[in-house]
CSV table of C-alpha atoms in Angstrom, one decimal:
chain,number,residue,atom,x,y,z
A,24,UNK,CA,74.7,86.8,176.2
A,25,UNK,CA,72.9,88.2,179.2
A,26,UNK,CA,75.3,89.1,182.6
A,27,UNK,CA,74.9,86.8,185.2
A,28,UNK,CA,74.3,88.4,188.4
A,29,UNK,CA,76.6,86.8,191.3
A,30,UNK,CA,75.1,85.0,194.0
A,31,UNK,CA,71.7,84.6,192.1
A,32,UNK,CA,70.6,81.7,190.6
A,33,UNK,CA,71.4,81.2,186.7
A,34,UNK,CA,68.4,81.9,184.6
A,35,UNK,CA,67.9,80.1,181.1
A,36,UNK,CA,68.4,82.0,178.2
A,37,UNK,CA,64.9,81.3,177.0
A,38,UNK,CA,63.6,83.1,180.2
A,39,UNK,CA,65.8,86.1,180.1
A,40,UNK,CA,63.5,88.8,180.0
A,41,UNK,CA,60.4,87.1,181.1
A,42,UNK,CA,58.7,89.3,184.0
A,43,UNK,CA,59.1,88.6,187.4
A,44,UNK,CA,56.6,86.6,189.2
A,45,UNK,CA,54.0,87.9,191.4
A,46,UNK,CA,50.4,89.2,190.9
A,47,UNK,CA,51.6,92.6,189.4
A,48,UNK,CA,53.4,91.6,186.4
A,49,UNK,CA,52.2,94.2,183.9
A,50,UNK,CA,51.7,97.0,186.4
A,51,UNK,CA,54.9,98.3,186.9
A,52,UNK,CA,55.3,100.1,183.9
A,53,UNK,CA,52.1,102.3,182.6
A,54,UNK,CA,52.7,103.2,178.9
A,55,UNK,CA,50.9,106.2,178.5
A,56,UNK,CA,52.7,109.0,176.5
A,57,UNK,CA,50.6,110.5,173.8
A,58,UNK,CA,51.1,108.6,171.0
A,59,UNK,CA,49.9,105.4,173.0
A,60,UNK,CA,47.1,106.9,174.8
A,61,UNK,CA,44.5,105.5,172.5
A,62,UNK,CA,45.4,101.6,173.0
A,63,UNK,CA,42.4,100.3,175.0
A,64,UNK,CA,42.9,96.3,174.2
A,65,UNK,CA,46.5,94.8,174.9
A,66,UNK,CA,45.4,92.0,172.6
A,67,UNK,CA,44.2,94.0,169.2
A,68,UNK,CA,46.9,95.8,167.2
A,69,UNK,CA,46.8,99.2,166.2
A,70,UNK,CA,44.8,100.3,163.1
A,71,UNK,CA,46.0,102.6,160.4
A,72,UNK,CA,43.8,105.4,161.3
A,73,UNK,CA,44.7,104.9,165.1
A,74,UNK,CA,48.6,104.8,164.5
A,75,UNK,CA,48.1,108.0,162.4
A,76,UNK,CA,46.1,109.6,165.0
A,77,UNK,CA,48.7,108.7,167.6
A,78,UNK,CA,51.5,109.4,165.9
A,79,UNK,CA,50.9,112.8,165.3
A,80,UNK,CA,51.7,114.1,168.8
A,81,UNK,CA,55.7,115.2,169.2
A,82,UNK,CA,57.4,113.6,171.8
A,83,UNK,CA,57.6,115.6,175.3
A,84,UNK,CA,61.0,117.1,176.0
A,85,UNK,CA,63.1,114.9,178.2
A,86,UNK,CA,60.9,111.7,177.9
A,87,UNK,CA,63.3,109.8,175.1
A,88,UNK,CA,66.3,109.1,177.4
A,89,UNK,CA,69.3,107.2,177.3
A,90,UNK,CA,68.5,103.7,178.9
A,91,UNK,CA,70.9,100.6,179.6
A,92,UNK,CA,71.4,97.6,177.3
A,93,UNK,CA,68.9,94.8,178.5
A,94,UNK,CA,72.0,92.9,179.3
A,95,UNK,CA,73.2,95.2,181.5
A,96,UNK,CA,70.5,95.1,183.9
A,97,UNK,CA,69.1,92.5,186.6
A,98,UNK,CA,66.8,90.2,185.5
A,99,UNK,CA,63.9,91.3,187.3
A,100,UNK,CA,64.2,95.0,185.9
A,101,UNK,CA,64.7,93.6,182.3
A,102,UNK,CA,60.8,93.2,181.4
A,103,UNK,CA,60.2,96.8,182.6
A,104,UNK,CA,63.1,98.0,180.8
A,105,UNK,CA,62.0,96.0,177.4
A,106,UNK,CA,58.5,98.1,177.7
A,107,UNK,CA,60.4,101.3,178.1
A,108,UNK,CA,62.5,100.7,174.9
A,109,UNK,CA,59.1,100.2,173.0
A,110,UNK,CA,57.8,103.1,174.2
A,111,UNK,CA,60.7,105.2,173.2
A,112,UNK,CA,60.2,103.2,169.8
A,113,UNK,CA,57.0,104.3,169.5
A,114,UNK,CA,57.7,108.4,169.2
A,115,UNK,CA,57.4,109.5,165.6
A,116,UNK,CA,59.9,112.0,164.6
A,117,UNK,CA,59.8,114.7,161.8
A,118,UNK,CA,62.6,113.9,159.5
A,119,UNK,CA,62.1,116.5,157.0
A,120,UNK,CA,64.6,118.8,159.3
A,121,UNK,CA,67.5,116.7,159.4
A,122,UNK,CA,68.7,119.1,162.5
A,123,UNK,CA,65.8,118.7,164.7
A,124,UNK,CA,65.4,116.2,167.5
A,125,UNK,CA,68.9,114.6,166.4
A,126,UNK,CA,70.0,113.1,169.8
A,127,UNK,CA,66.3,111.8,170.2
A,128,UNK,CA,66.6,110.7,166.6
A,129,UNK,CA,69.7,108.7,167.5
A,130,UNK,CA,68.3,107.2,170.8
A,131,UNK,CA,65.4,105.6,169.2
A,132,UNK,CA,67.6,104.2,166.5
A,133,UNK,CA,69.9,102.4,169.0
A,134,UNK,CA,67.2,100.9,170.7
A,135,UNK,CA,65.6,99.4,167.2
A,136,UNK,CA,68.8,98.0,166.6
A,137,UNK,CA,69.2,96.3,170.0
A,138,UNK,CA,65.3,95.2,169.4
A,139,UNK,CA,66.4,93.5,166.4
A,140,UNK,CA,69.3,92.0,167.5
A,141,UNK,CA,67.3,90.8,170.6
A,142,UNK,CA,64.8,88.7,168.3
A,143,UNK,CA,67.3,87.3,165.7
A,144,UNK,CA,69.7,86.2,168.4
A,145,UNK,CA,66.6,83.9,169.8
A,146,UNK,CA,68.1,84.3,173.1
A,147,UNK,CA,64.7,85.3,174.6
A,148,UNK,CA,61.5,84.3,174.7
A,149,UNK,CA,58.9,87.0,174.8
A,150,UNK,CA,55.3,86.8,176.6
A,151,UNK,CA,52.1,87.8,174.9
A,152,UNK,CA,52.0,91.0,176.9
A,153,UNK,CA,55.5,92.0,175.5
A,154,UNK,CA,55.0,90.6,171.9
A,155,UNK,CA,51.7,92.5,171.9
A,156,UNK,CA,53.4,95.8,172.8
A,157,UNK,CA,56.3,95.2,170.5
A,158,UNK,CA,53.5,94.8,167.3
A,159,UNK,CA,51.5,97.9,168.5
A,160,UNK,CA,54.9,99.8,168.3
A,161,UNK,CA,55.7,98.4,165.3
A,162,UNK,CA,52.1,99.1,163.6
A,163,UNK,CA,52.5,102.8,165.0
A,164,UNK,CA,55.6,103.4,162.9
A,165,UNK,CA,54.8,101.4,160.0
A,166,UNK,CA,51.2,102.1,159.4
A,167,UNK,CA,50.9,105.9,158.6
A,168,UNK,CA,49.8,108.2,155.9
A,169,UNK,CA,51.8,108.2,152.7
A,170,UNK,CA,52.5,111.2,151.0
A,171,UNK,CA,50.7,112.2,147.8
A,172,UNK,CA,52.0,110.4,144.7
A,173,UNK,CA,54.5,111.8,142.3
A,174,UNK,CA,51.2,112.0,139.4
A,175,UNK,CA,49.4,113.9,142.1
A,176,UNK,CA,51.6,116.6,142.5
A,177,UNK,CA,52.9,116.8,139.0
A,178,UNK,CA,49.6,115.6,136.9
A,179,UNK,CA,52.2,113.4,134.9
A,180,UNK,CA,52.3,109.9,134.7
A,181,UNK,CA,55.4,108.0,135.0
A,182,UNK,CA,55.3,104.7,133.4
A,183,UNK,CA,59.2,103.9,133.1
A,184,UNK,CA,60.3,101.3,135.1
A,185,UNK,CA,63.9,102.6,135.0
A,186,UNK,CA,62.9,106.2,136.1
A,187,UNK,CA,65.6,107.6,138.4
A,188,UNK,CA,63.5,110.5,140.0
A,189,UNK,CA,61.8,107.9,142.6
A,190,UNK,CA,60.5,108.7,145.7
A,191,UNK,CA,62.6,107.7,149.1
A,192,UNK,CA,61.1,108.1,152.5
A,193,UNK,CA,63.4,110.2,154.7
A,194,UNK,CA,62.3,108.3,157.9
A,195,UNK,CA,63.9,105.3,156.4
A,196,UNK,CA,66.8,105.1,158.6
A,197,UNK,CA,64.0,104.3,161.5
A,198,UNK,CA,61.6,102.8,159.3
A,199,UNK,CA,64.1,100.0,157.9
A,200,UNK,CA,64.8,98.8,161.3
A,201,UNK,CA,61.1,98.7,162.0
A,202,UNK,CA,60.7,96.6,158.8
A,203,UNK,CA,63.7,94.1,159.9
A,204,UNK,CA,62.2,93.9,163.5
A,205,UNK,CA,58.9,92.7,162.3
A,206,UNK,CA,60.7,90.4,159.7
A,207,UNK,CA,62.5,88.8,162.3
A,208,UNK,CA,59.6,88.2,164.7
A,209,UNK,CA,57.6,86.4,161.8
A,210,UNK,CA,60.4,84.1,160.9
A,211,UNK,CA,61.5,83.6,164.4
A,212,UNK,CA,61.3,79.8,165.4
A,213,UNK,CA,60.8,81.2,168.8
A,214,UNK,CA,57.4,82.9,167.5
A,215,UNK,CA,54.4,80.8,168.1
A,216,UNK,CA,51.9,81.0,165.6
A,217,UNK,CA,49.0,80.6,167.9
A,218,UNK,CA,50.0,83.6,170.2
A,219,UNK,CA,51.4,85.3,167.5
A,220,UNK,CA,48.0,85.4,165.2
A,221,UNK,CA,46.3,87.4,168.2
A,222,UNK,CA,48.4,90.3,166.9
A,223,UNK,CA,49.3,89.1,163.1
A,224,UNK,CA,45.5,89.3,162.6
A,225,UNK,CA,43.1,89.9,159.7
A,226,UNK,CA,43.5,93.9,160.6
A,227,UNK,CA,47.1,93.9,160.6
A,228,UNK,CA,47.3,92.3,157.0
A,229,UNK,CA,44.7,94.6,155.6
A,230,UNK,CA,47.2,97.6,157.0
A,231,UNK,CA,50.3,95.9,155.6
A,232,UNK,CA,48.8,95.1,152.3
A,233,UNK,CA,47.9,99.0,152.3
A,234,UNK,CA,51.4,100.3,152.6
A,235,UNK,CA,52.1,98.5,149.3
A,236,UNK,CA,51.0,101.6,147.9
A,237,UNK,CA,54.2,103.6,148.9
A,238,UNK,CA,56.5,104.7,145.9
A,239,UNK,CA,59.4,103.8,148.0
A,240,UNK,CA,61.1,100.7,146.3
A,241,UNK,CA,62.9,99.9,149.4
A,242,UNK,CA,59.7,99.6,151.5
A,243,UNK,CA,58.1,97.4,149.0
A,244,UNK,CA,60.8,95.2,149.1
A,245,UNK,CA,60.6,94.8,152.7
A,246,UNK,CA,56.6,94.6,152.6
A,247,UNK,CA,56.7,91.9,150.0
A,248,UNK,CA,59.4,89.4,151.8
A,249,UNK,CA,57.1,90.0,155.0
A,250,UNK,CA,53.9,89.0,153.3
A,251,UNK,CA,55.0,86.2,151.7
A,252,UNK,CA,56.2,85.1,155.2
A,253,UNK,CA,53.3,85.9,156.9
A,254,UNK,CA,51.5,83.6,154.1
A,255,UNK,CA,53.8,80.7,154.9
A,256,UNK,CA,53.8,80.8,158.5
A,257,UNK,CA,50.1,81.7,159.4
A,258,UNK,CA,48.3,79.4,157.5
A,259,UNK,CA,44.8,80.5,158.9
A,260,UNK,CA,45.6,83.6,157.1
A,261,UNK,CA,45.9,82.4,153.4
A,262,UNK,CA,42.2,82.6,152.1
A,263,UNK,CA,42.2,85.9,153.5
A,264,UNK,CA,45.4,87.2,151.9
A,265,UNK,CA,44.4,85.9,148.7
A,266,UNK,CA,41.2,87.4,148.5
A,267,UNK,CA,42.7,91.0,150.1
A,268,UNK,CA,45.3,91.1,147.2
A,269,UNK,CA,42.4,90.0,144.8
A,270,UNK,CA,40.3,92.9,146.0
A,271,UNK,CA,43.9,95.2,145.5
A,272,UNK,CA,43.8,94.1,141.8
A,273,UNK,CA,40.0,94.9,141.0
A,274,UNK,CA,40.4,98.5,142.5
A,275,UNK,CA,43.4,99.0,140.2
A,276,UNK,CA,42.0,97.4,137.4
A,277,UNK,CA,38.5,99.3,137.2
A,278,UNK,CA,39.2,102.2,139.1
A,279,UNK,CA,42.4,103.9,139.5
A,280,UNK,CA,44.6,102.3,137.1
A,281,UNK,CA,47.5,103.1,139.8
A,282,UNK,CA,49.2,101.2,142.0
A,283,UNK,CA,53.0,101.3,142.8
A,284,UNK,CA,53.1,98.0,144.4
A,285,UNK,CA,51.3,95.6,141.8
A,286,UNK,CA,54.6,94.0,140.6
A,287,UNK,CA,55.2,92.8,144.4
A,288,UNK,CA,52.2,91.5,144.9
A,289,UNK,CA,52.2,89.6,141.7
A,290,UNK,CA,55.7,88.4,143.1
A,291,UNK,CA,54.3,86.7,145.6
A,292,UNK,CA,51.5,85.3,144.2
A,293,UNK,CA,54.0,83.8,141.7
A,294,UNK,CA,55.2,81.5,144.6
A,295,UNK,CA,51.7,80.9,146.2
A,296,UNK,CA,50.7,79.8,142.6
A,297,UNK,CA,53.7,77.6,142.5
A,298,UNK,CA,52.4,75.4,145.5
A,299,UNK,CA,48.6,75.0,144.5
A,300,UNK,CA,47.9,71.5,144.9
A,301,UNK,CA,46.2,69.5,141.8
A,302,UNK,CA,43.2,69.2,140.9
A,303,UNK,CA,43.1,72.9,141.2
A,304,UNK,CA,40.3,74.5,143.1
A,305,UNK,CA,37.4,76.7,141.4
A,306,UNK,CA,38.4,79.9,143.2
A,307,UNK,CA,41.7,79.7,141.9
A,308,UNK,CA,40.5,79.4,138.6
A,309,UNK,CA,38.2,82.2,139.2
A,310,UNK,CA,41.0,84.3,140.4
A,311,UNK,CA,42.7,83.9,137.2
A,312,UNK,CA,40.1,84.9,134.6
A,313,UNK,CA,38.5,87.5,137.1
A,314,UNK,CA,41.8,89.2,138.3
A,315,UNK,CA,45.1,88.2,136.6
A,316,UNK,CA,44.0,88.0,133.0
A,317,UNK,CA,42.1,91.6,133.2
A,318,UNK,CA,45.3,93.0,134.6
A,319,UNK,CA,46.5,92.9,130.5
A,320,UNK,CA,44.0,95.9,130.6
A,321,UNK,CA,45.7,99.0,132.0
A,322,UNK,CA,48.2,100.8,130.0
A,323,UNK,CA,50.9,100.8,132.7
A,324,UNK,CA,51.2,96.8,132.0
A,325,UNK,CA,54.8,97.4,131.6
A,326,UNK,CA,55.7,97.8,134.9
A,327,UNK,CA,54.4,94.7,136.2
A,328,UNK,CA,54.3,92.2,133.4
A,329,UNK,CA,57.2,90.1,133.8
A,330,UNK,CA,55.7,89.1,137.2
A,331,UNK,CA,52.2,88.7,135.2
A,332,UNK,CA,53.5,86.5,132.8
A,333,UNK,CA,55.2,84.1,135.3
A,334,UNK,CA,51.9,84.0,137.5
A,335,UNK,CA,49.9,83.0,134.1
A,336,UNK,CA,52.4,80.6,132.9
A,337,UNK,CA,52.7,79.0,136.3
A,338,UNK,CA,48.6,78.6,136.2
A,339,UNK,CA,49.1,76.8,132.4
A,340,UNK,CA,52.1,74.5,133.7
A,341,UNK,CA,50.0,73.3,136.4
A,342,UNK,CA,46.6,72.8,134.5
A,343,UNK,CA,47.0,72.5,130.8
A,344,UNK,CA,43.4,72.9,130.4
A,345,UNK,CA,43.5,76.4,131.2
A,346,UNK,CA,45.7,77.3,128.0
A,347,UNK,CA,42.8,77.7,126.1
A,348,UNK,CA,41.0,80.4,128.7
A,349,UNK,CA,44.5,82.2,128.6
A,350,UNK,CA,45.0,82.6,125.1
A,351,UNK,CA,41.2,83.8,124.9
A,352,UNK,CA,41.6,86.3,127.5
A,353,UNK,CA,45.0,87.4,125.7
A,354,UNK,CA,42.6,88.1,122.6
A,355,UNK,CA,40.5,90.1,124.5
A,356,UNK,CA,42.5,92.5,126.2
A,357,UNK,CA,44.9,92.4,122.8
A,358,UNK,CA,46.2,96.3,122.5
A,359,UNK,CA,45.1,97.9,118.9
A,360,UNK,CA,47.2,101.2,119.2
A,361,UNK,CA,49.5,100.6,121.7
A,362,UNK,CA,52.7,98.7,119.9
A,363,UNK,CA,55.0,98.2,123.0
A,364,UNK,CA,52.4,96.4,124.9
A,365,UNK,CA,51.4,94.5,121.7
A,366,UNK,CA,55.4,93.0,121.9
A,367,UNK,CA,54.5,92.1,125.5
A,368,UNK,CA,51.6,90.4,124.4
A,369,UNK,CA,53.4,88.3,121.8
A,370,UNK,CA,56.4,87.4,124.3
A,371,UNK,CA,54.1,85.9,126.9
A,372,UNK,CA,51.9,84.0,124.1
A,373,UNK,CA,54.7,82.0,123.3
A,374,UNK,CA,55.5,81.4,126.6
A,375,UNK,CA,51.9,80.2,127.3
A,376,UNK,CA,52.2,78.3,124.1
A,377,UNK,CA,55.1,76.4,125.3
A,378,UNK,CA,53.2,75.0,127.7
A,379,UNK,CA,50.1,74.3,125.7
A,380,UNK,CA,49.0,70.8,124.9
A,381,UNK,CA,47.6,70.0,121.1
A,382,UNK,CA,43.9,69.8,122.3
A,383,UNK,CA,43.6,73.1,124.0
A,384,UNK,CA,45.6,74.6,121.2
A,385,UNK,CA,43.0,73.1,118.6
A,386,UNK,CA,40.1,75.0,120.6
A,387,UNK,CA,41.6,78.5,120.3
A,388,UNK,CA,44.2,78.2,117.3
A,389,UNK,CA,41.6,80.2,114.6
A,390,UNK,CA,41.3,83.5,116.3
A,391,UNK,CA,44.6,83.1,118.0
A,392,UNK,CA,46.4,82.8,114.2
A,393,UNK,CA,44.1,85.4,113.0
A,394,UNK,CA,45.6,87.9,115.3
A,395,UNK,CA,48.9,86.7,114.6
A,396,UNK,CA,48.4,87.5,111.0
A,397,UNK,CA,47.4,90.9,111.7
A,398,UNK,CA,50.8,91.2,113.7
A,399,UNK,CA,52.6,90.0,111.0
A,400,UNK,CA,51.1,92.9,108.8
A,401,UNK,CA,51.9,95.5,111.1
A,402,UNK,CA,53.7,98.5,110.0
A,403,UNK,CA,55.4,98.7,113.3
A,404,UNK,CA,58.5,96.6,112.5
A,405,UNK,CA,59.4,95.2,116.4
A,406,UNK,CA,55.7,93.9,116.2
A,407,UNK,CA,55.8,91.9,113.0
A,408,UNK,CA,59.4,90.8,114.1
A,409,UNK,CA,58.2,89.4,117.1
A,410,UNK,CA,55.1,87.8,115.7
A,411,UNK,CA,57.4,86.2,112.9
A,412,UNK,CA,60.1,85.0,115.7
A,413,UNK,CA,57.1,82.3,116.9
A,414,UNK,CA,58.5,80.1,114.2
A,415,UNK,CA,61.7,80.0,115.8
A,416,UNK,CA,60.4,78.1,118.8
A,417,UNK,CA,60.0,74.5,118.2
A,418,UNK,CA,57.3,73.9,120.5
A,419,UNK,CA,55.1,76.3,118.3
A,420,UNK,CA,56.5,74.8,115.4
A,421,UNK,CA,55.2,71.6,116.0
A,422,UNK,CA,51.7,72.8,117.1
A,423,UNK,CA,51.6,74.6,114.0
A,424,UNK,CA,53.1,71.6,111.7
A,425,UNK,CA,49.6,69.4,113.2
A,426,UNK,CA,47.4,71.8,112.1
A,427,UNK,CA,48.9,73.4,109.4
A,428,UNK,CA,45.8,72.8,107.1
A,429,UNK,CA,43.9,75.2,109.1
A,430,UNK,CA,46.9,77.7,110.2
A,431,UNK,CA,48.3,78.2,106.5
A,432,UNK,CA,45.4,79.5,105.0
A,433,UNK,CA,44.3,82.3,107.6
A,434,UNK,CA,47.9,83.6,107.6
A,435,UNK,CA,49.3,82.8,104.0
A,436,UNK,CA,47.6,86.2,102.9
A,437,UNK,CA,49.5,87.8,105.5
A,438,UNK,CA,52.9,86.5,104.4
A,439,UNK,CA,52.3,87.3,101.0
A,440,UNK,CA,51.4,90.7,101.6
A,441,UNK,CA,55.0,91.2,103.6
A,442,UNK,CA,56.4,89.8,100.4
A,443,UNK,CA,55.0,92.5,98.1
A,444,UNK,CA,55.3,95.3,100.0
A,445,UNK,CA,56.6,95.6,103.6
A,446,UNK,CA,58.9,98.7,104.0
A,447,UNK,CA,61.7,96.6,106.8
A,448,UNK,CA,63.9,94.6,105.1
A,449,UNK,CA,64.5,92.2,107.9
A,450,UNK,CA,60.5,91.6,108.1
A,451,UNK,CA,60.8,90.7,104.4
A,452,UNK,CA,63.7,88.1,105.3
A,453,UNK,CA,61.8,86.4,108.1
A,454,UNK,CA,58.7,86.3,106.0
A,455,UNK,CA,60.7,84.4,103.4
A,456,UNK,CA,62.0,81.9,106.1
A,457,UNK,CA,58.7,81.4,107.3
A,458,UNK,CA,56.9,80.6,103.8
A,459,UNK,CA,60.0,78.3,103.1
A,460,UNK,CA,59.1,76.6,106.5
A,461,UNK,CA,55.5,76.2,105.2
A,462,UNK,CA,56.7,74.6,101.7
A,463,UNK,CA,58.9,72.1,103.2
A,464,UNK,CA,56.1,71.1,105.6
A,465,UNK,CA,53.4,70.6,102.7
A,466,UNK,CA,54.6,71.7,99.4
A,467,UNK,CA,50.9,70.7,98.2
A,468,UNK,CA,49.0,72.6,100.7
A,469,UNK,CA,51.0,75.7,100.1
A,470,UNK,CA,50.8,75.5,96.2
A,471,UNK,CA,46.9,75.2,97.0
A,472,UNK,CA,47.0,78.4,99.0
A,473,UNK,CA,48.8,80.1,96.6
A,474,UNK,CA,46.2,79.1,93.9
A,475,UNK,CA,43.7,80.2,96.3
A,476,UNK,CA,45.1,83.3,96.8
A,477,UNK,CA,45.8,84.2,93.5
A,478,UNK,CA,42.1,83.3,92.2
A,479,UNK,CA,41.0,85.8,95.3
A,480,UNK,CA,43.6,88.6,94.0
A,481,UNK,CA,42.2,88.1,90.3
A,482,UNK,CA,38.9,88.3,91.6
A,483,UNK,CA,39.9,91.6,93.5
A,484,UNK,CA,41.2,93.0,90.3
A,485,UNK,CA,38.3,92.1,88.5
A,486,UNK,CA,36.0,93.9,90.6
A,487,UNK,CA,38.2,97.0,90.6
A,488,UNK,CA,38.1,96.6,86.9
A,489,UNK,CA,34.4,96.5,86.9
A,490,UNK,CA,34.2,99.6,89.7
A,491,UNK,CA,36.3,101.7,87.4
A,492,UNK,CA,34.3,101.0,84.0
A,493,UNK,CA,30.9,101.7,86.3
A,494,UNK,CA,32.1,105.2,87.3
A,495,UNK,CA,33.5,106.0,83.6
A,496,UNK,CA,29.8,105.3,82.4
A,497,UNK,CA,28.4,107.4,85.0
A,498,UNK,CA,31.0,110.4,84.2
A,499,UNK,CA,30.0,110.1,80.5
A,500,UNK,CA,26.2,110.2,81.6
A,501,UNK,CA,26.7,113.2,83.5
A,502,UNK,CA,28.7,115.1,80.9
A,503,UNK,CA,26.1,114.7,78.5
A,504,UNK,CA,23.7,117.5,78.0
A,505,UNK,CA,20.4,117.3,79.8
C-alpha cells in the first residue's frame, strides 16, 4: 500500500505510520488550533460539552490546506502528517450555507476518506498517541448540540413511523465518514481493547448514548451498529452500558415520553438479551420488570413496539417462569381508550403465550381472560377481531383446552353478547367459530355454562320487571291527591 523509498530499509506494513524513534516523538507537531485548545490530557476523550465549545470557532483562513497522501511521504514524516490530517478533520463547518467554504469542506472530506481507508485496510498500526488524537477528532465531530426536535418547533406530535417529513442533518457528508471511521476503528482486529478502552471509556459511551436523541435516522442507524460493537468488544463496559440504557428508558417513561432512539436501543437490547446466560441474574429480571414492561405505558409505543415485543418474548423464551410477570405487567398497562394500542397488546400477548408453560399460564389466566372477554365485546371491530384470532393459535388453544372449566365460564357471557348483537358480521362469524370449538372440546361444560347464563339472564330480567313495577307504584302514589 505504501511507497518504498529506495536506499532505505523496508518497513513492515504494521509499522507504516509509527512515529520516528527518539525522545521527541510527539513534540514535532503541536495541535494548537482553536477547536482543540481546550484539550489538556491526551489520555481522556473530549466530553460532549467540551466538543460543543471547541467546535464553535470558525477555521482560520489558510489553515485548512491540501496535504499529500500518507503513502506519498517518507516513513519518518507519516506520523506528523497523520496528526495534521486529524487537525484538519477537527474543524467544524457551517453546512447551512452550501456555498460557504466549499474548498475547505472538500479537503476535510478527502482526508476523512483517507483515514477510513487506512483503518479499514489494516495496513498500519497506530500508537496510543495517534489513537487518542483520532478519538478526540471523532468526539469533536460527533458530540455536538442537536437542533430542536420537530415537536419543539411545531408544537405537534408525530406518532406515525411512516412520516416522510423527517429531519436530515445537513453535515451528513462529513458526519457519515466520521461514524464510518469510528466503526472501522472499533471492529478492526488491530484495535487492542486494553489500549482503546482508555479512549472509548464511560464518558465516551455516555456521549454516544446521548446522540441517540437525534431525529436523523441515518445517524441513529450508525449509532446502533457502533454501540452494539462496543458492547461486544469491550466487556468491561457491558454493565455500564446496560445501566445507562436503563436510565434513558426511565427518563423516557416517567418524564419526557419523547425520544427518537428508543427503537434502536431496544434493537440492541434484543441481541444482548439473546446472549444472557442461564440461570438469569436478578439484575436482568429487575430490568424486565422496571424498564421494559413500563415501556408499554407511553402513547408513542407504536414507534418501537415491534422491538419491545421481541425483547419481552426473548425473556420469556429464556426463562419460562417470567411469563406470569410479563402477562400481569401487560394487564397493568392495558390501554382503556386507545384501540390501536390495544391491538398491539393483543398481538404481543399471543407471542408471549406461545412461549408460556401450563404452570405459569394457570397463575394469570383468570385476570387475563377477563380482559380478553372485554376485548371480545369491544365495539371497535379490529380489537374484537384480534382477540378472537387468539383461537387460531394452536398453542393458545391447547392451553385453553387444559383449563376450559375455568376459562369458559369467564368468557361465555362475552361470546353470547356478540352473538346477540355485535354490529360487525365478521365478528359474529368469528364468535360462532369460537363457540363451536368449545362445544367440540366439552359439550357438557358448554351446556352447563349456557344454563347458568340463561338463569342469570332470567334473574336480571326479573329484577328489571320488579324495578319497573316499583316505579309504577311510586308514580301512582305520587299522582294521588295529598
